[in-house]
Tab-separated table of C-alpha atoms in Angstrom:
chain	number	residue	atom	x	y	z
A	1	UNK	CA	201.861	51.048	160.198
A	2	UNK	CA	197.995	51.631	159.080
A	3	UNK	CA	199.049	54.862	157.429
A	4	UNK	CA	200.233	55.082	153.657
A	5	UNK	CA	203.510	56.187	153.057
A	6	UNK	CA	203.977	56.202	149.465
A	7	UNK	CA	206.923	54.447	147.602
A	8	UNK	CA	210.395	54.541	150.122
A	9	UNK	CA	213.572	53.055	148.267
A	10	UNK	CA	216.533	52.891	150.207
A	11	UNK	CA	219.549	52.914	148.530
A	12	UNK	CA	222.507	51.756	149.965
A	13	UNK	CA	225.750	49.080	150.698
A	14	UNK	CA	226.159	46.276	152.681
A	15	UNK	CA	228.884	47.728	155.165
A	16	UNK	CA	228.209	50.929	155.759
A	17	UNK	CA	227.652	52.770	159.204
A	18	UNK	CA	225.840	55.571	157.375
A	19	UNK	CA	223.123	53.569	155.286
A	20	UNK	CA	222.311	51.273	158.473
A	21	UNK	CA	221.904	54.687	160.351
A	22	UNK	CA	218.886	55.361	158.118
A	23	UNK	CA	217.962	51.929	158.118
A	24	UNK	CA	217.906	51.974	162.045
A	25	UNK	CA	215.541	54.629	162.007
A	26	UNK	CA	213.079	53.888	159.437
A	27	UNK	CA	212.975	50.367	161.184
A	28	UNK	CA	212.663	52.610	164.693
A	29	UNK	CA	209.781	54.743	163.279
A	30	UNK	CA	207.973	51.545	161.535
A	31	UNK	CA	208.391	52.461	158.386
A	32	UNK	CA	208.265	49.920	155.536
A	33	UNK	CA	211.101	50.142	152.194
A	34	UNK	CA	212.818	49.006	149.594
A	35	UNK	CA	216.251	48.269	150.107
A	36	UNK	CA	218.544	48.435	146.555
A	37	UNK	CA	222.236	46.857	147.220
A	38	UNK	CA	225.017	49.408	144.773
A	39	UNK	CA	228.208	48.667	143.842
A	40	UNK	CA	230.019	51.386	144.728
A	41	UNK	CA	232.876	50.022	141.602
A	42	UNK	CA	229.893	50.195	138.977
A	43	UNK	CA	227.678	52.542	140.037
A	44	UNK	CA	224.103	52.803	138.775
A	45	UNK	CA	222.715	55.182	136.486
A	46	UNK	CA	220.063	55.730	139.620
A	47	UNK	CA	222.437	56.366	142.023
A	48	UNK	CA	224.102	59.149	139.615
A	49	UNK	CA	220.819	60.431	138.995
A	50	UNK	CA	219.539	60.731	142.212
A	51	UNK	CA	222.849	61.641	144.474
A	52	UNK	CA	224.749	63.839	141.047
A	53	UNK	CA	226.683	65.696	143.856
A	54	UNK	CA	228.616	63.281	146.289
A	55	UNK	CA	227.890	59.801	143.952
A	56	UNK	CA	227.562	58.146	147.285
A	57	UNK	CA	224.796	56.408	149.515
A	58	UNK	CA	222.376	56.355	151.829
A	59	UNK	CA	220.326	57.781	149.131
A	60	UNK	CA	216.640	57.900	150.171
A	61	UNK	CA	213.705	58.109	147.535
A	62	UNK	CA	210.178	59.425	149.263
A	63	UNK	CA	207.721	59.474	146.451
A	64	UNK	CA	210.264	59.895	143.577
A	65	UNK	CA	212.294	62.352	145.609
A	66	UNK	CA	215.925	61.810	146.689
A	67	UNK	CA	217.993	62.673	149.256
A	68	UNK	CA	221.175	62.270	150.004
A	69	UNK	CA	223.241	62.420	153.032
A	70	UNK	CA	222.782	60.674	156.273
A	71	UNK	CA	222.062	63.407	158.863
A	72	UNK	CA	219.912	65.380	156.512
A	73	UNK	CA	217.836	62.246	155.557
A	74	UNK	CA	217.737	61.206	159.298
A	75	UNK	CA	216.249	64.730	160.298
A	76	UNK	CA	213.743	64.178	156.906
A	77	UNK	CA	212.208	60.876	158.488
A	78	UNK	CA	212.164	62.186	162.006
A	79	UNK	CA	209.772	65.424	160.439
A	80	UNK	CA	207.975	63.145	158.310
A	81	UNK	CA	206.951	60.405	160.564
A	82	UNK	CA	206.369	61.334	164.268
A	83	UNK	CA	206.105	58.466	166.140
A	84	UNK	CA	209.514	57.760	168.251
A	85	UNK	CA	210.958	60.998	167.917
A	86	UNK	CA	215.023	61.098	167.017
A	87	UNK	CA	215.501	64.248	168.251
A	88	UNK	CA	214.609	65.805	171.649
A	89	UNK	CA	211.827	68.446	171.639
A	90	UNK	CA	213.420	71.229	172.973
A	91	UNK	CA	215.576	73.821	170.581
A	92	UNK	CA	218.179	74.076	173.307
A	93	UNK	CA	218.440	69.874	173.209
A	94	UNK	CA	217.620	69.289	169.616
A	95	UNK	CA	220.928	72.234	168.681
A	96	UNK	CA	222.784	69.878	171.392
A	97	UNK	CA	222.282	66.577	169.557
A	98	UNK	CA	222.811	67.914	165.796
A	99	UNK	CA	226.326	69.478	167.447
A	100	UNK	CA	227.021	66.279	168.585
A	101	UNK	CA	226.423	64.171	165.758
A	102	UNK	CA	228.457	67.014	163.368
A	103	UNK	CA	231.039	66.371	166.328
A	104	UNK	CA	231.200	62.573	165.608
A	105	UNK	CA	231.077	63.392	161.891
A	106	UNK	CA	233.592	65.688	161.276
A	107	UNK	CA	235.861	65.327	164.344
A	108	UNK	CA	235.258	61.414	165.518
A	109	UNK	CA	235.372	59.447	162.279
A	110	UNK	CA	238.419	61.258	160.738
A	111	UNK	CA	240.115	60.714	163.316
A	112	UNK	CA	239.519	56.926	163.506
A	113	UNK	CA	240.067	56.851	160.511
A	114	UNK	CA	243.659	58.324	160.422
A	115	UNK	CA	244.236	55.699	163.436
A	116	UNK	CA	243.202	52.740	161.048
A	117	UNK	CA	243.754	53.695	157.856
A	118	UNK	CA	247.002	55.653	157.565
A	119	UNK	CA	249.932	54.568	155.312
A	120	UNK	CA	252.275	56.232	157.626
A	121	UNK	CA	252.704	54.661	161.104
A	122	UNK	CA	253.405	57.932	162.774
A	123	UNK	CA	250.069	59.279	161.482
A	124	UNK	CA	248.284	56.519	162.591
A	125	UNK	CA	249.775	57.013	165.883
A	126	UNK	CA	248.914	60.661	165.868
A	127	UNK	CA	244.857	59.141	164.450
A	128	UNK	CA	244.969	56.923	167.847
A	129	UNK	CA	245.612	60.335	170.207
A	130	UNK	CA	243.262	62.264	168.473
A	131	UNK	CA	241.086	59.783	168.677
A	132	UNK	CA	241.124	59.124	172.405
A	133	UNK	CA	240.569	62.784	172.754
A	134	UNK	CA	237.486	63.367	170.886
A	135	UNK	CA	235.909	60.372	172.158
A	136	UNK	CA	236.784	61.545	175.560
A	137	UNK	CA	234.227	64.397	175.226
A	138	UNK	CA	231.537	61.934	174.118
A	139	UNK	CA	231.754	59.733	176.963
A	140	UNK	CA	231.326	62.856	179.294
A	141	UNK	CA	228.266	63.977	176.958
A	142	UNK	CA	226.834	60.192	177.941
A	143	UNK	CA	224.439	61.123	181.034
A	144	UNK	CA	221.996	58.348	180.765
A	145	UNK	CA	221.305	54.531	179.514
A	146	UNK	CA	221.571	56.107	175.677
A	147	UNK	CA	222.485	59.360	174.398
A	148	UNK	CA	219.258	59.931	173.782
A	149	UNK	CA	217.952	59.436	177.246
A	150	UNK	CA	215.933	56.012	177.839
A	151	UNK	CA	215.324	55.183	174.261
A	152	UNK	CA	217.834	55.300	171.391
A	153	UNK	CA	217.717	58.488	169.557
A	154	UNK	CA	219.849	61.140	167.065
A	155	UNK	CA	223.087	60.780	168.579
A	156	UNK	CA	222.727	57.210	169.208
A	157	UNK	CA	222.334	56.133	165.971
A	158	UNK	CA	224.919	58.398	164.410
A	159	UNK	CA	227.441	56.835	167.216
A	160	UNK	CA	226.305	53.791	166.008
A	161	UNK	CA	229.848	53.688	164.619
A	162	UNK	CA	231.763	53.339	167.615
A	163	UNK	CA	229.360	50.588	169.504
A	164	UNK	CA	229.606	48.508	166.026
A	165	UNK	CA	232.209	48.929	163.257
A	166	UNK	CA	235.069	50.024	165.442
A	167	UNK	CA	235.350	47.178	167.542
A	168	UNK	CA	235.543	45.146	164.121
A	169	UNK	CA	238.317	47.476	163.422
A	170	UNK	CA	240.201	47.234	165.941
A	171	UNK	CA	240.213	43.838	165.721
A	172	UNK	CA	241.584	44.120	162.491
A	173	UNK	CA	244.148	46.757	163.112
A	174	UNK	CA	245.234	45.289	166.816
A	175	UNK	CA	244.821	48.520	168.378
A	176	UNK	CA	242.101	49.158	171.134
A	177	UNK	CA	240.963	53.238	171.612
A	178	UNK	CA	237.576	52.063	173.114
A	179	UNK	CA	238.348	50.251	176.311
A	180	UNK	CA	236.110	49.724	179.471
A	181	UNK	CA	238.907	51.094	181.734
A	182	UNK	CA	239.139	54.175	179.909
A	183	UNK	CA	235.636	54.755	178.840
A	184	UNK	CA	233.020	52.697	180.861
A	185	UNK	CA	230.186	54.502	180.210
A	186	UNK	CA	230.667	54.743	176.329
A	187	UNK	CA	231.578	51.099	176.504
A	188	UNK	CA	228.316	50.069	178.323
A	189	UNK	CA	226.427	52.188	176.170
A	190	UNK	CA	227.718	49.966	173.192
A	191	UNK	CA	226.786	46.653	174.842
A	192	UNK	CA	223.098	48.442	175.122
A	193	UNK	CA	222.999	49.854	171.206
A	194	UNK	CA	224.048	46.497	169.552
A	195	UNK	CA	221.906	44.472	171.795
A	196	UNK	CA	218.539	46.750	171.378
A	197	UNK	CA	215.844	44.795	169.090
A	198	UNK	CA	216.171	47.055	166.291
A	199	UNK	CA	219.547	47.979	165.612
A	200	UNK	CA	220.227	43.860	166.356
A	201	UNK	CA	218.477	42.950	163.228
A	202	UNK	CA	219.651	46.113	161.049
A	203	UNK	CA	223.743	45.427	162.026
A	204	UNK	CA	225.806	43.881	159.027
A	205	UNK	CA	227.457	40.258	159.272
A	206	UNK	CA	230.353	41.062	161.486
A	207	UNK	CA	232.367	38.122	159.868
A	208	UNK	CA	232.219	39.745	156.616
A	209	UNK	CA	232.665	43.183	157.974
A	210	UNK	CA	236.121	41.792	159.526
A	211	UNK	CA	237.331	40.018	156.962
A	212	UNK	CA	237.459	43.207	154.952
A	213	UNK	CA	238.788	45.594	157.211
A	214	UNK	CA	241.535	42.430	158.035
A	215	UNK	CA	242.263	42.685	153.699
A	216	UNK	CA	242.520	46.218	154.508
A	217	UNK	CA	245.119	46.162	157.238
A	218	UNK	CA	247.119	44.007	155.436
A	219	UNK	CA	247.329	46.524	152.630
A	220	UNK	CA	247.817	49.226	154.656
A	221	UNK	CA	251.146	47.599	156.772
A	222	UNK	CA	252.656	45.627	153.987
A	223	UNK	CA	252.573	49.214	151.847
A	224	UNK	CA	255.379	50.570	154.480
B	1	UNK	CA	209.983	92.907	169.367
B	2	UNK	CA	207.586	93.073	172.578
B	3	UNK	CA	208.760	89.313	173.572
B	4	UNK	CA	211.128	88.987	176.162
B	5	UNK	CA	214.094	86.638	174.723
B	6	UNK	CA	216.292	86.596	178.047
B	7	UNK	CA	219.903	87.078	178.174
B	8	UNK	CA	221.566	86.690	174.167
B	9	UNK	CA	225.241	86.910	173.721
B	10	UNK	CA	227.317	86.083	170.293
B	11	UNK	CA	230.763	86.047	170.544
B	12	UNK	CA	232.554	86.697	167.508
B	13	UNK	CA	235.334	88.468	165.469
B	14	UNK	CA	234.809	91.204	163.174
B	15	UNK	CA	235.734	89.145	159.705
B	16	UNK	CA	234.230	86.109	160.430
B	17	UNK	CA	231.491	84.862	157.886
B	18	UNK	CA	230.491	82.252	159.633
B	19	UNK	CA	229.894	85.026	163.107
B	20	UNK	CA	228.246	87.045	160.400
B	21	UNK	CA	225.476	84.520	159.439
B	22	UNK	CA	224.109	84.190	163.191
B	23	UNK	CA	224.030	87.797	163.501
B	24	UNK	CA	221.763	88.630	159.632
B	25	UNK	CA	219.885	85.953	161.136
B	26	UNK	CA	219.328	87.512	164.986
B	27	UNK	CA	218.930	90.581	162.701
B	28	UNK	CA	215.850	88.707	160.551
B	29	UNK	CA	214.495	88.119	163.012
B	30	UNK	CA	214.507	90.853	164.915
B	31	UNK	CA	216.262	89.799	168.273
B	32	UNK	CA	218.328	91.754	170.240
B	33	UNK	CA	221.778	90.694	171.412
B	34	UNK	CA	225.004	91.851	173.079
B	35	UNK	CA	227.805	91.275	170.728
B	36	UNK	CA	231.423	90.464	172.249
B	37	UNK	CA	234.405	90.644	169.869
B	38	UNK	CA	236.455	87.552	170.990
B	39	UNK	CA	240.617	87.422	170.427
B	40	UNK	CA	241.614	84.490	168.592
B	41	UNK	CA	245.372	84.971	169.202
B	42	UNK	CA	244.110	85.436	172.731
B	43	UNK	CA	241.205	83.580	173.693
B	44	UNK	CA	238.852	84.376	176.241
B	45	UNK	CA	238.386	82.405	179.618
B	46	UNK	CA	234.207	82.576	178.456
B	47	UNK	CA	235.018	81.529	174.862
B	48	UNK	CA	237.007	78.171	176.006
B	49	UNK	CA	234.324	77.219	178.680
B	50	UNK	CA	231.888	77.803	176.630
B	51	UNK	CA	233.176	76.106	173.001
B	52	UNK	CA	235.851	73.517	174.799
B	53	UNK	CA	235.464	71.105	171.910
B	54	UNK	CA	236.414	73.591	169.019
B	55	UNK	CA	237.658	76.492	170.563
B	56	UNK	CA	235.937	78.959	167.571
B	57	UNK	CA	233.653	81.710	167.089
B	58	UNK	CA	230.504	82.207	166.466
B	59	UNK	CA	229.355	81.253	169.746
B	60	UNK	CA	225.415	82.335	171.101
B	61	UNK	CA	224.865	82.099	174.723
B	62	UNK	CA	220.734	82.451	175.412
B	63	UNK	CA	219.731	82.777	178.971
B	64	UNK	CA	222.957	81.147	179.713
B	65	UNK	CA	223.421	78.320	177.918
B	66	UNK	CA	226.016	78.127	174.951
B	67	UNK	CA	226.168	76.861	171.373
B	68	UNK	CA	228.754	76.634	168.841
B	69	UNK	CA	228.814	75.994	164.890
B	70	UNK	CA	227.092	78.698	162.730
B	71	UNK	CA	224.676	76.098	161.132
B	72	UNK	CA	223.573	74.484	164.854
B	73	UNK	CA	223.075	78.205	166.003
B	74	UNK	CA	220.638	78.994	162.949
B	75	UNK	CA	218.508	76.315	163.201
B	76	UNK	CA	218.322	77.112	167.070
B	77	UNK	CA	217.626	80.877	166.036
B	78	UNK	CA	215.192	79.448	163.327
B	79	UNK	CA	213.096	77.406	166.107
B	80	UNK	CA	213.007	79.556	169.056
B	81	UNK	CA	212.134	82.522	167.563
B	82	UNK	CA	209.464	81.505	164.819
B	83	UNK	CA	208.624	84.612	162.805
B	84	UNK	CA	210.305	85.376	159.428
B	85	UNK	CA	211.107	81.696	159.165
B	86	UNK	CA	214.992	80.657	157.722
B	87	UNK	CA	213.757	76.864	156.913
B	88	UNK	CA	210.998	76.033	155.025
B	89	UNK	CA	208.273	74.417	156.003
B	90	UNK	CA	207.618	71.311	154.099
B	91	UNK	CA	210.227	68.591	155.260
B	92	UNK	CA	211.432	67.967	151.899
B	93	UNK	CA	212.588	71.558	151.300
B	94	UNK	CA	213.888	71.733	154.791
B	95	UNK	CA	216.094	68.612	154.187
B	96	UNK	CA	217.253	70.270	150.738
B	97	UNK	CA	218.293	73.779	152.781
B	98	UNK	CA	220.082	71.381	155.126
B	99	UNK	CA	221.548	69.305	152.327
B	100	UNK	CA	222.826	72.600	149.960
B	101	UNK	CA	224.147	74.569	153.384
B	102	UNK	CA	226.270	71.551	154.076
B	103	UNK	CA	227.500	71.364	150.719
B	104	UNK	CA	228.727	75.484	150.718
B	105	UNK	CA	230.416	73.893	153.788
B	106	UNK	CA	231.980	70.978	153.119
B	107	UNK	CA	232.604	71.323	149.357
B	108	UNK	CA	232.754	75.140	148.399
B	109	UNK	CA	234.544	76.670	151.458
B	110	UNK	CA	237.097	73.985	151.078
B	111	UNK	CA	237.733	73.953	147.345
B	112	UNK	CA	237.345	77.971	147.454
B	113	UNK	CA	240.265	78.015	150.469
B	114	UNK	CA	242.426	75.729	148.318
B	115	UNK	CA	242.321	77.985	145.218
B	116	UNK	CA	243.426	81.086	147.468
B	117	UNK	CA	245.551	79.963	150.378
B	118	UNK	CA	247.305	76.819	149.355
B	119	UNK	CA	250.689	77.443	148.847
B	120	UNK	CA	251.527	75.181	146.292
B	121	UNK	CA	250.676	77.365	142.723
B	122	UNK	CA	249.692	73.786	140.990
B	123	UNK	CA	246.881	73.129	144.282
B	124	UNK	CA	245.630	76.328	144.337
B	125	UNK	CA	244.548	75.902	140.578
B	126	UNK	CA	243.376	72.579	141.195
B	127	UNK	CA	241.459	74.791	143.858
B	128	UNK	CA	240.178	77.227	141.196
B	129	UNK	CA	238.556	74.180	139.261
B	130	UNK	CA	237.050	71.974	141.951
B	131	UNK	CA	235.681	75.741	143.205
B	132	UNK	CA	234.106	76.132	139.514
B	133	UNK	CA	233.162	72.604	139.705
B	134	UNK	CA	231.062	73.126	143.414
B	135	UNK	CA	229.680	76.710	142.265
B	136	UNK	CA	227.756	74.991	139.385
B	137	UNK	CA	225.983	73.406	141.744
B	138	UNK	CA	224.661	76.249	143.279
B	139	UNK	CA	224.443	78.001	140.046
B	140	UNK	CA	222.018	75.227	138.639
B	141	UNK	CA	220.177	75.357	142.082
B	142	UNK	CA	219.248	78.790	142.102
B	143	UNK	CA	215.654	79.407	141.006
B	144	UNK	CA	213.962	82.421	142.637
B	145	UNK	CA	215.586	85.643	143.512
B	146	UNK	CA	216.665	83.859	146.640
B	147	UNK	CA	217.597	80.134	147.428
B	148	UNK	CA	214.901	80.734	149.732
B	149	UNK	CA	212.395	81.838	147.364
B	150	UNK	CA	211.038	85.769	146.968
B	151	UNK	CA	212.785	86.043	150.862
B	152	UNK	CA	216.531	85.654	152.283
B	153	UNK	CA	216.044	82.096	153.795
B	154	UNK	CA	218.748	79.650	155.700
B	155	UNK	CA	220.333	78.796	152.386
B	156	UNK	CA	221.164	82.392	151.187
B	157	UNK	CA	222.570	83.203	154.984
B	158	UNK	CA	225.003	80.302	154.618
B	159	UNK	CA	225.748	81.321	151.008
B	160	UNK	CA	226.903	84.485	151.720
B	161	UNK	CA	230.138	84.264	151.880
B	162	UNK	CA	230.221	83.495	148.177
B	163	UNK	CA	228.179	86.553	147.466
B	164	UNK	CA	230.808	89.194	150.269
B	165	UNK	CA	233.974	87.613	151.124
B	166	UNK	CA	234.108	85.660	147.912
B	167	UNK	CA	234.651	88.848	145.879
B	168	UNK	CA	237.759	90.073	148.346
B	169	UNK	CA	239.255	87.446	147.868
B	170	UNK	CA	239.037	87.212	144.505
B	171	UNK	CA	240.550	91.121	144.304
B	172	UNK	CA	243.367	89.951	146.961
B	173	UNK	CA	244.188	87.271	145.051
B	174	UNK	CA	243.711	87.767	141.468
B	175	UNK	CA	241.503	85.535	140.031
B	176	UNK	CA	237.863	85.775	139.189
B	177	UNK	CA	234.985	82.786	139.603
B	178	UNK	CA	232.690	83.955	140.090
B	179	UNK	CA	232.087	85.991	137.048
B	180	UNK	CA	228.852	86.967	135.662
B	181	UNK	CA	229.474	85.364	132.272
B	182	UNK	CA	229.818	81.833	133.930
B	183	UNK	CA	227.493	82.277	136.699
B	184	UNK	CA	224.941	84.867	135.912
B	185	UNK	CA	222.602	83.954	138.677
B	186	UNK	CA	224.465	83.649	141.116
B	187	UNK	CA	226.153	86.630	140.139
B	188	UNK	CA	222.584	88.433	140.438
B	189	UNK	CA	221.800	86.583	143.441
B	190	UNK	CA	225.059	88.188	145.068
B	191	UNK	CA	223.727	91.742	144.452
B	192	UNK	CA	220.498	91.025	145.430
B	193	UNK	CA	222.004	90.128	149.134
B	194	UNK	CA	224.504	92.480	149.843
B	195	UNK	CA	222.050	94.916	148.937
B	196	UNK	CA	219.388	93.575	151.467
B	197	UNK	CA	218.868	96.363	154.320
B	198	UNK	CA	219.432	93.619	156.740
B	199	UNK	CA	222.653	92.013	155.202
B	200	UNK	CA	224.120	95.502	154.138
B	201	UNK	CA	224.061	96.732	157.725
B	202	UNK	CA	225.532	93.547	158.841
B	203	UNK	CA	228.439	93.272	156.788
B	204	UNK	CA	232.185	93.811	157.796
B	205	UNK	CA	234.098	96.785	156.306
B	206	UNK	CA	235.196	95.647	153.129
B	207	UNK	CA	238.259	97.967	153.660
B	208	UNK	CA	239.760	96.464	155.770
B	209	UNK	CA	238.871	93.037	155.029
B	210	UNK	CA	240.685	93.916	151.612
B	211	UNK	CA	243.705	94.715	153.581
B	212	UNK	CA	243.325	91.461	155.390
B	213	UNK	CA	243.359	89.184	152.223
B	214	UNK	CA	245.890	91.045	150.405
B	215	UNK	CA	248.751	90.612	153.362
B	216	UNK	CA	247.549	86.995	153.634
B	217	UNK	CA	248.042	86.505	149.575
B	218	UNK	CA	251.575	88.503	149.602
B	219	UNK	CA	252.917	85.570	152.650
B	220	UNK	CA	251.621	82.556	150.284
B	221	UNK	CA	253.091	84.006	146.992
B	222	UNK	CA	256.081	85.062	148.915
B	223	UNK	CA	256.337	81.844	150.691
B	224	UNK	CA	256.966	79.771	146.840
């Protein structure tokens, strides 16, 4: 990028599909930062300064100014720099994608959640059907190559989840809710998001990634 | 308004402060709308086609086509009809608006729910101070007359259930937070919006919404 965009720290951790969201779309919109690794057991006296409400990351610094949460700080880059727009241009669409990537938010990743993480095995049981239900209406949202249309956009790379991290969890957990039979086009529409140039380089180690959800497993089962 | 804005239809129910913000803002900006008071012990055929993921009110239908979640429908209302903005213009302050509405969402409507409706005495005063705890948030955030500045912006429409239903609640239930010794601006604030032509006239009847709270307080109290 010829233009100057002024000092752009990223903070963030290793695993996490909400940090690589932002990271995906700075890298998408070309836009050159500083990445700063937190330990989320010892957190820094920046993080608490900049993110005093939730504690948590992505944090994102434009210029000495920080925001905090992931959809908010997605829609920030996508109205400060232009180029590969996130969001459609139309209200009507651009309402459509933010529902959708509440949806995956606040209906999606509880659920998978519950399915994975549960002490109780009847809960996680109940996680699994829920689930399978709200994922349902996202693979009959899925009309073309991506969410976004032809290129990856909004919704994409908050599903980025579900083409990504949940495979790695069910891996660990030995359950499947994201199968081929059930939901081809949500399926193929992973194979396309992990394999695009961009998100490729900006995915964690998935070794790593299992390994720790594996630990986490083990706690969860041997703890009933 | 000399524009023609097609077909616009809110579906709602009467108490609802989440209906309530889509129709001050409609109201801001001066848009014209058919209202339809929807069951929710008997939903209509319309309101399940047109919300099948979460079933709820508010829903808008322009020229047609449907959207649900109050904060998804005001940033649709805020870019299709552009005068007497909600947002503010600079992408910083928009992503701010964004952040602090989510926050009254996530964090205050919760906490403030827990303190009156949980019906475990020892949760609902763990509900009083993680309420406290959000509201001084808000309290430290509040700078102008409005969130929005000198004007009623997106902030202040999400807010106001705080500054309306808040107080109810508070009467039903008997117990105060949001007094004016802890929170004197916000406190202000409050007055300033109910007492907004636009917001007064837009307002359920507190009457009745009274009523409302007080039944649902005597079934919790009753129910331990």
């Amino acid at each position: 990028m010829a233009e100057n965009n002024g000092e752009i720290k990223l903070f963030g951790v290793l695993g996490s599909p909400f940090v690589r969201r932002v990271q995906i779309a700075l890298k998408l919109k070309g836009v050159e930062y500083t990445y700063v690794e937190e330990d989320l057991k010892n957190k820094s006296d920046l993080l608490l300064k900049y993110n005093p409400v939730h504690k948590k990351v992505p944090v994102l610094v434009h210029n000495g100014k920080p925001l905090a949460e992931s959809l908010v700080i997605l829609e920030y880059i996508d109205e400060t720099w232009g180029n590969h727009p996130l969001l459609p241009q139309q209200p009507y669409e651009r309402a459509l994608a933010r529902f959708w990537s509440r949806f995956i938010d606040d209906k999606c990743l509880p659920a998978i959640s519950k399915a994975a993480w549960n002490v109780e095995k009847e809960e996680r049981e109940k996680g699994i059907e829920e689930s399978s239900e709200a994922i349902q209406f996202l693979e009959n949202e899925l009309k073309h190559k991506f969410f976004g249309g032809e290129n990856i956009g909004f919704v994409d790379i908050v599903a980025g989840f579900l083409a990504f991290w949940l495979p790695v969890i069910e891996e660990a957990s030995g359950f499947t809710l994201l199968s081929s039979e059930k939901f081809p086009k949500l399926h193929k529409w992973s194979e396309e998001f992990i394999n695009h140039p961009v998100v490729k380089e900006n995915l964690p180690p998935r070794e790593r990634l299992l390994g720790f959800f594996k630990a986490r497993h083990a706690s969860i089962t041997a703890s009933k």
